[in-house]
Amino acid sequence: MNKTELAERLIRAASDRVATTPLTDDFPDLDVDTAYTIQDTVVEARRASGAVIVGAKLGLTSKAKQEQMNVDEPLYGWLSHDMHIDTGEPLVCDRFIQPRCEPEIAFLLGEDLSGPDVSAARVIAATQLVFPAIDVLDSRFAGYSFTLPDVVADNSSCAGFILGGQGSSPTNFDMRLTGCVFEKNGSLIATASGAAVLGHPATSVAW
């Protein structure tokens, strides 16, 4: 297994906007640790092309999703400046392979966090503002058919993000009780609450 070649396969799929087959179809022994090294290569290639990393995206932050994927912790990917989409800006689907959208809660940190002892309380203290957000996913695998190592290698399907509103201080409201109503053309798609994110959204950031 040549990790560089696998990274190039994902880079080419994104550039050409043509989906590929899961890496694990060819390399069933691919594990998550190796997948993160492939992700690193993909991200470094984007940085070499001028992309600036501006944040991180977390996935599998609900217990239901973790049980579905048979894991016990979230996964992450990296967001770059050119993934930002302004509120109200039309989503140009030609930029993507098969875009999907999910509602999220975004944290704007006022200081860096590091180390094994970061807690949810520490995250809240370090956070300047919290925003409602839309995560634009775009799996480089046809039909969103992938295993956990595949999606990790694919930078957790990162493709775009939209920040809504002016942001709020995290101390002004209880994120656990914050509800989300997701609609498409006026029709209800899904509902959720902040508590579904590992009990508190700040817990996922602390992870």
Short mmCIF file of the C-alpha atoms (twelve columns), coordinates in Angstrom:
data_MODEL
# 
_entry.id   MODEL 
# 
loop_
_atom_site.group_PDB 
_atom_site.id 
_atom_site.type_symbol 
_atom_site.label_atom_id 
_atom_site.label_alt_id 
_atom_site.label_comp_id 
_atom_site.label_asym_id 
_atom_site.label_seq_id 
_atom_site.Cartn_x 
_atom_site.Cartn_y 
_atom_site.Cartn_z 
_atom_site.pdbx_PDB_model_num 
ATOM 1   C CA . MET A 1   0.000   0.000  0.000   1 
ATOM 2   C CA . ASN A 2   1.503   3.308  -1.124  1 
ATOM 3   C CA . LYS A 3   0.011   6.022  1.082   1 
ATOM 4   C CA . THR A 4   1.146   8.809  -1.234  1 
ATOM 5   C CA . GLU A 5   -0.616  7.197  -4.186  1 
ATOM 6   C CA . LEU A 6   -3.808  6.810  -2.156  1 
ATOM 7   C CA . ALA A 7   -3.655  10.477 -1.171  1 
ATOM 8   C CA . GLU A 8   -3.129  11.448 -4.814  1 
ATOM 9   C CA . ARG A 9   -6.177  9.391  -5.734  1 
ATOM 10  C CA . LEU A 10  -8.316  11.465 -3.366  1 
ATOM 11  C CA . ILE A 11  -6.740  14.730 -4.506  1 
ATOM 12  C CA . ARG A 12  -7.432  13.844 -8.134  1 
ATOM 13  C CA . ALA A 13  -11.042 12.894 -7.364  1 
ATOM 14  C CA . ALA A 14  -11.636 16.275 -5.713  1 
ATOM 15  C CA . SER A 15  -9.861  18.193 -8.474  1 
ATOM 16  C CA . ASP A 16  -11.633 16.391 -11.319 1 
ATOM 17  C CA . ARG A 17  -14.914 16.254 -9.372  1 
ATOM 18  C CA . VAL A 18  -15.237 12.582 -10.212 1 
ATOM 19  C CA . ALA A 19  -15.934 10.118 -7.391  1 
ATOM 20  C CA . THR A 20  -13.635 7.188  -6.788  1 
ATOM 21  C CA . THR A 21  -14.103 3.812  -5.112  1 
ATOM 22  C CA . PRO A 22  -13.337 3.293  -1.412  1 
ATOM 23  C CA . LEU A 23  -9.659  2.825  -0.609  1 
ATOM 24  C CA . THR A 24  -10.593 -0.167 1.516   1 
ATOM 25  C CA . ASP A 25  -11.920 -1.955 -1.566  1 
ATOM 26  C CA . ASP A 26  -8.301  -2.318 -2.645  1 
ATOM 27  C CA . PHE A 27  -6.701  -2.259 0.795   1 
ATOM 28  C CA . PRO A 28  -9.101  -3.849 3.314   1 
ATOM 29  C CA . ASP A 29  -6.456  -3.713 6.047   1 
ATOM 30  C CA . LEU A 30  -6.307  0.099  5.977   1 
ATOM 31  C CA . ASP A 31  -6.664  1.288  9.578   1 
ATOM 32  C CA . VAL A 32  -7.635  4.646  11.061  1 
ATOM 33  C CA . ASP A 33  -4.097  5.642  12.093  1 
ATOM 34  C CA . THR A 34  -2.811  5.062  8.573   1 
ATOM 35  C CA . ALA A 35  -5.850  6.870  7.199   1 
ATOM 36  C CA . TYR A 36  -4.921  9.974  9.196   1 
ATOM 37  C CA . THR A 37  -1.447  9.962  7.619   1 
ATOM 38  C CA . ILE A 38  -3.146  9.881  4.207   1 
ATOM 39  C CA . GLN A 39  -5.374  12.762 5.342   1 
ATOM 40  C CA . ASP A 40  -2.258  14.707 6.346   1 
ATOM 41  C CA . THR A 41  -0.826  14.261 2.855   1 
ATOM 42  C CA . VAL A 42  -4.084  15.412 1.256   1 
ATOM 43  C CA . VAL A 43  -4.232  18.503 3.483   1 
ATOM 44  C CA . GLU A 44  -0.559  19.359 2.939   1 
ATOM 45  C CA . ALA A 45  -1.104  19.198 -0.817  1 
ATOM 46  C CA . ARG A 46  -3.935  21.702 -0.484  1 
ATOM 47  C CA . ARG A 47  -1.774  23.968 1.665   1 
ATOM 48  C CA . ALA A 48  0.984   23.794 -0.930  1 
ATOM 49  C CA . SER A 49  -1.583  25.042 -3.454  1 
ATOM 50  C CA . GLY A 50  -2.384  28.076 -1.301  1 
ATOM 51  C CA . ALA A 51  -5.124  26.852 1.024   1 
ATOM 52  C CA . VAL A 52  -4.923  28.264 4.556   1 
ATOM 53  C CA . ILE A 53  -6.209  26.104 7.402   1 
ATOM 54  C CA . VAL A 54  -8.742  28.091 9.433   1 
ATOM 55  C CA . GLY A 55  -10.403 25.447 11.567  1 
ATOM 56  C CA . ALA A 56  -11.232 21.855 12.297  1 
ATOM 57  C CA . LYS A 57  -14.379 19.861 11.687  1 
ATOM 58  C CA . LEU A 58  -15.525 17.059 13.968  1 
ATOM 59  C CA . GLY A 59  -17.607 14.109 12.901  1 
ATOM 60  C CA . LEU A 60  -19.260 11.164 14.624  1 
ATOM 61  C CA . THR A 61  -19.986 13.328 17.644  1 
ATOM 62  C CA . SER A 62  -23.230 11.594 18.585  1 
ATOM 63  C CA . LYS A 63  -23.420 8.245  20.340  1 
ATOM 64  C CA . ALA A 64  -25.858 6.999  17.701  1 
ATOM 65  C CA . LYS A 65  -23.401 7.707  14.881  1 
ATOM 66  C CA . GLN A 66  -20.525 6.168  16.830  1 
ATOM 67  C CA . GLU A 67  -22.508 3.000  17.420  1 
ATOM 68  C CA . GLN A 68  -23.455 2.911  13.742  1 
ATOM 69  C CA . MET A 69  -19.767 3.056  12.736  1 
ATOM 70  C CA . ASN A 70  -18.665 0.835  15.652  1 
ATOM 71  C CA . VAL A 71  -16.285 3.426  17.142  1 
ATOM 72  C CA . ASP A 72  -16.030 5.078  20.536  1 
ATOM 73  C CA . GLU A 73  -14.646 8.497  19.617  1 
ATOM 74  C CA . PRO A 74  -15.200 11.252 17.031  1 
ATOM 75  C CA . LEU A 75  -13.131 11.849 13.911  1 
ATOM 76  C CA . TYR A 76  -11.775 15.104 12.535  1 
ATOM 77  C CA . GLY A 77  -10.812 16.892 9.345   1 
ATOM 78  C CA . TRP A 78  -9.455  20.321 8.450   1 
ATOM 79  C CA . LEU A 79  -11.249 23.365 7.043   1 
ATOM 80  C CA . SER A 80  -9.474  25.870 4.791   1 
ATOM 81  C CA . HIS A 81  -10.258 29.485 3.945   1 
ATOM 82  C CA . ASP A 82  -11.428 28.632 0.437   1 
ATOM 83  C CA . MET A 83  -14.124 26.348 1.865   1 
ATOM 84  C CA . HIS A 84  -15.919 29.305 3.460   1 
ATOM 85  C CA . ILE A 85  -19.255 30.187 1.839   1 
ATOM 86  C CA . ASP A 86  -20.968 33.460 2.739   1 
ATOM 87  C CA . THR A 87  -24.452 33.378 4.231   1 
ATOM 88  C CA . GLY A 88  -26.972 33.760 1.413   1 
ATOM 89  C CA . GLU A 89  -24.459 32.857 -1.275  1 
ATOM 90  C CA . PRO A 90  -25.870 30.212 -3.634  1 
ATOM 91  C CA . LEU A 91  -24.190 26.834 -3.357  1 
ATOM 92  C CA . VAL A 92  -22.597 26.179 -6.750  1 
ATOM 93  C CA . CYS A 93  -22.986 22.426 -7.090  1 
ATOM 94  C CA . ASP A 94  -20.536 22.274 -9.995  1 
ATOM 95  C CA . ARG A 95  -17.780 22.889 -7.441  1 
ATOM 96  C CA . PHE A 96  -18.528 19.546 -5.827  1 
ATOM 97  C CA . ILE A 97  -19.062 15.892 -6.650  1 
ATOM 98  C CA . GLN A 98  -22.143 15.100 -4.545  1 
ATOM 99  C CA . PRO A 99  -22.647 17.813 -1.923  1 
ATOM 100 C CA . ARG A 100 -24.736 17.321 1.190   1 
ATOM 101 C CA . CYS A 101 -25.492 19.703 4.048   1 
ATOM 102 C CA . GLU A 102 -25.701 19.189 7.798   1 
ATOM 103 C CA . PRO A 103 -26.471 21.688 10.586  1 
ATOM 104 C CA . GLU A 104 -23.674 22.276 13.069  1 
ATOM 105 C CA . ILE A 105 -22.552 24.472 15.955  1 
ATOM 106 C CA . ALA A 106 -19.320 26.369 15.228  1 
ATOM 107 C CA . PHE A 107 -16.907 27.675 17.870  1 
ATOM 108 C CA . LEU A 108 -14.707 30.729 17.296  1 
ATOM 109 C CA . LEU A 109 -11.843 30.370 19.751  1 
ATOM 110 C CA . GLY A 110 -10.089 33.354 21.269  1 
ATOM 111 C CA . GLU A 111 -7.056  31.325 22.269  1 
ATOM 112 C CA . ASP A 112 -5.393  28.060 21.381  1 
ATOM 113 C CA . LEU A 113 -6.272  24.919 23.305  1 
ATOM 114 C CA . SER A 114 -3.927  21.974 23.700  1 
ATOM 115 C CA . GLY A 115 -3.083  19.135 26.013  1 
ATOM 116 C CA . PRO A 116 -4.932  16.152 27.444  1 
ATOM 117 C CA . ASP A 117 -6.613  18.090 30.259  1 
ATOM 118 C CA . VAL A 118 -8.805  20.391 28.157  1 
ATOM 119 C CA . SER A 119 -12.365 20.231 29.496  1 
ATOM 120 C CA . ALA A 120 -15.695 21.481 28.189  1 
ATOM 121 C CA . ALA A 121 -15.511 24.303 30.741  1 
ATOM 122 C CA . ARG A 122 -12.062 25.253 29.455  1 
ATOM 123 C CA . VAL A 123 -13.384 25.291 25.886  1 
ATOM 124 C CA . ILE A 124 -16.240 27.609 26.851  1 
ATOM 125 C CA . ALA A 125 -13.823 29.949 28.646  1 
ATOM 126 C CA . ALA A 126 -11.605 30.095 25.540  1 
ATOM 127 C CA . THR A 127 -14.484 30.633 23.096  1 
ATOM 128 C CA . GLN A 128 -15.240 34.131 21.802  1 
ATOM 129 C CA . LEU A 129 -18.419 33.335 19.904  1 
ATOM 130 C CA . VAL A 130 -20.628 30.415 18.933  1 
ATOM 131 C CA . PHE A 131 -22.390 30.350 15.554  1 
ATOM 132 C CA . PRO A 132 -25.083 28.275 13.932  1 
ATOM 133 C CA . ALA A 133 -23.409 26.721 10.917  1 
ATOM 134 C CA . ILE A 134 -23.909 24.537 7.884   1 
ATOM 135 C CA . ASP A 135 -21.351 21.850 7.112   1 
ATOM 136 C CA . VAL A 136 -21.090 21.189 3.375   1 
ATOM 137 C CA . LEU A 137 -19.974 17.605 2.880   1 
ATOM 138 C CA . ASP A 138 -18.638 16.175 -0.353  1 
ATOM 139 C CA . SER A 139 -17.455 12.596 -0.168  1 
ATOM 140 C CA . ARG A 140 -14.924 11.682 -2.799  1 
ATOM 141 C CA . PHE A 141 -16.352 8.149  -2.721  1 
ATOM 142 C CA . ALA A 142 -19.250 7.299  -5.023  1 
ATOM 143 C CA . GLY A 143 -22.622 7.269  -3.303  1 
ATOM 144 C CA . TYR A 144 -21.110 8.080  0.099   1 
ATOM 145 C CA . SER A 145 -20.133 4.420  0.339   1 
ATOM 146 C CA . PHE A 146 -17.161 4.191  2.684   1 
ATOM 147 C CA . THR A 147 -15.764 2.704  5.871   1 
ATOM 148 C CA . LEU A 148 -14.369 4.694  8.791   1 
ATOM 149 C CA . PRO A 149 -10.749 4.643  7.489   1 
ATOM 150 C CA . ASP A 150 -11.977 5.791  4.073   1 
ATOM 151 C CA . VAL A 151 -13.765 8.867  5.390   1 
ATOM 152 C CA . VAL A 152 -10.835 9.746  7.671   1 
ATOM 153 C CA . ALA A 153 -8.425  9.598  4.721   1 
ATOM 154 C CA . ASP A 154 -10.867 11.784 2.766   1 
ATOM 155 C CA . ASN A 155 -10.451 14.621 5.303   1 
ATOM 156 C CA . SER A 156 -13.802 13.683 6.837   1 
ATOM 157 C CA . SER A 157 -15.629 14.729 3.636   1 
ATOM 158 C CA . CYS A 158 -14.787 18.397 4.300   1 
ATOM 159 C CA . ALA A 159 -15.845 20.634 1.415   1 
ATOM 160 C CA . GLY A 160 -17.426 23.848 2.699   1 
ATOM 161 C CA . PHE A 161 -18.903 25.684 5.662   1 
ATOM 162 C CA . ILE A 162 -21.362 28.515 6.235   1 
ATOM 163 C CA . LEU A 163 -21.513 30.569 9.437   1 
ATOM 164 C CA . GLY A 164 -24.876 32.081 10.318  1 
ATOM 165 C CA . GLY A 165 -25.750 35.228 12.228  1 
ATOM 166 C CA . GLN A 166 -23.465 37.438 14.280  1 
ATOM 167 C CA . GLY A 167 -22.529 34.807 16.820  1 
ATOM 168 C CA . SER A 168 -23.335 34.631 20.516  1 
ATOM 169 C CA . SER A 169 -21.277 34.352 23.657  1 
ATOM 170 C CA . PRO A 170 -21.249 30.728 24.864  1 
ATOM 171 C CA . THR A 171 -22.151 31.949 28.345  1 
ATOM 172 C CA . ASN A 172 -25.398 33.575 27.166  1 
ATOM 173 C CA . PHE A 173 -27.295 30.335 26.641  1 
ATOM 174 C CA . ASP A 174 -27.197 26.619 27.365  1 
ATOM 175 C CA . MET A 175 -25.937 24.878 24.236  1 
ATOM 176 C CA . ARG A 176 -27.260 21.556 25.486  1 
ATOM 177 C CA . LEU A 177 -30.810 22.871 25.262  1 
ATOM 178 C CA . THR A 178 -30.385 24.678 21.951  1 
ATOM 179 C CA . GLY A 179 -32.654 23.162 19.346  1 
ATOM 180 C CA . CYS A 180 -32.166 22.887 15.612  1 
ATOM 181 C CA . VAL A 181 -34.919 22.663 13.023  1 
ATOM 182 C CA . PHE A 182 -33.581 21.751 9.578   1 
ATOM 183 C CA . GLU A 183 -35.880 22.546 6.677   1 
ATOM 184 C CA . LYS A 184 -35.705 22.257 2.899   1 
ATOM 185 C CA . ASN A 185 -38.036 24.490 0.893   1 
ATOM 186 C CA . GLY A 186 -40.235 24.857 3.961   1 
ATOM 187 C CA . SER A 187 -40.464 21.121 4.629   1 
ATOM 188 C CA . LEU A 188 -39.104 19.676 7.862   1 
ATOM 189 C CA . ILE A 189 -36.069 17.454 7.303   1 
ATOM 190 C CA . ALA A 190 -34.810 16.845 10.840  1 
ATOM 191 C CA . THR A 191 -34.607 18.196 14.379  1 
ATOM 192 C CA . ALA A 192 -31.860 17.917 16.971  1 
ATOM 193 C CA . SER A 193 -30.489 19.492 20.132  1 
ATOM 194 C CA . GLY A 194 -27.028 20.398 21.351  1 
ATOM 195 C CA . ALA A 195 -27.150 17.655 23.963  1 
ATOM 196 C CA . ALA A 196 -26.898 15.068 21.173  1 
ATOM 197 C CA . VAL A 197 -23.279 16.145 20.659  1 
ATOM 198 C CA . LEU A 198 -21.549 14.053 23.340  1 
ATOM 199 C CA . GLY A 199 -23.860 15.583 25.952  1 
ATOM 200 C CA . HIS A 200 -22.550 19.104 25.256  1 
ATOM 201 C CA . PRO A 201 -21.055 20.575 22.053  1 
ATOM 202 C CA . ALA A 202 -18.039 21.886 23.988  1 
ATOM 203 C CA . THR A 203 -17.176 18.303 24.952  1 
ATOM 204 C CA . SER A 204 -16.532 17.462 21.309  1 
ATOM 205 C CA . VAL A 205 -14.203 20.463 20.976  1 
ATOM 206 C CA . ALA A 206 -12.352 19.389 24.120  1 
ATOM 207 C CA . TRP A 207 -11.827 15.978 22.542  1 
# 
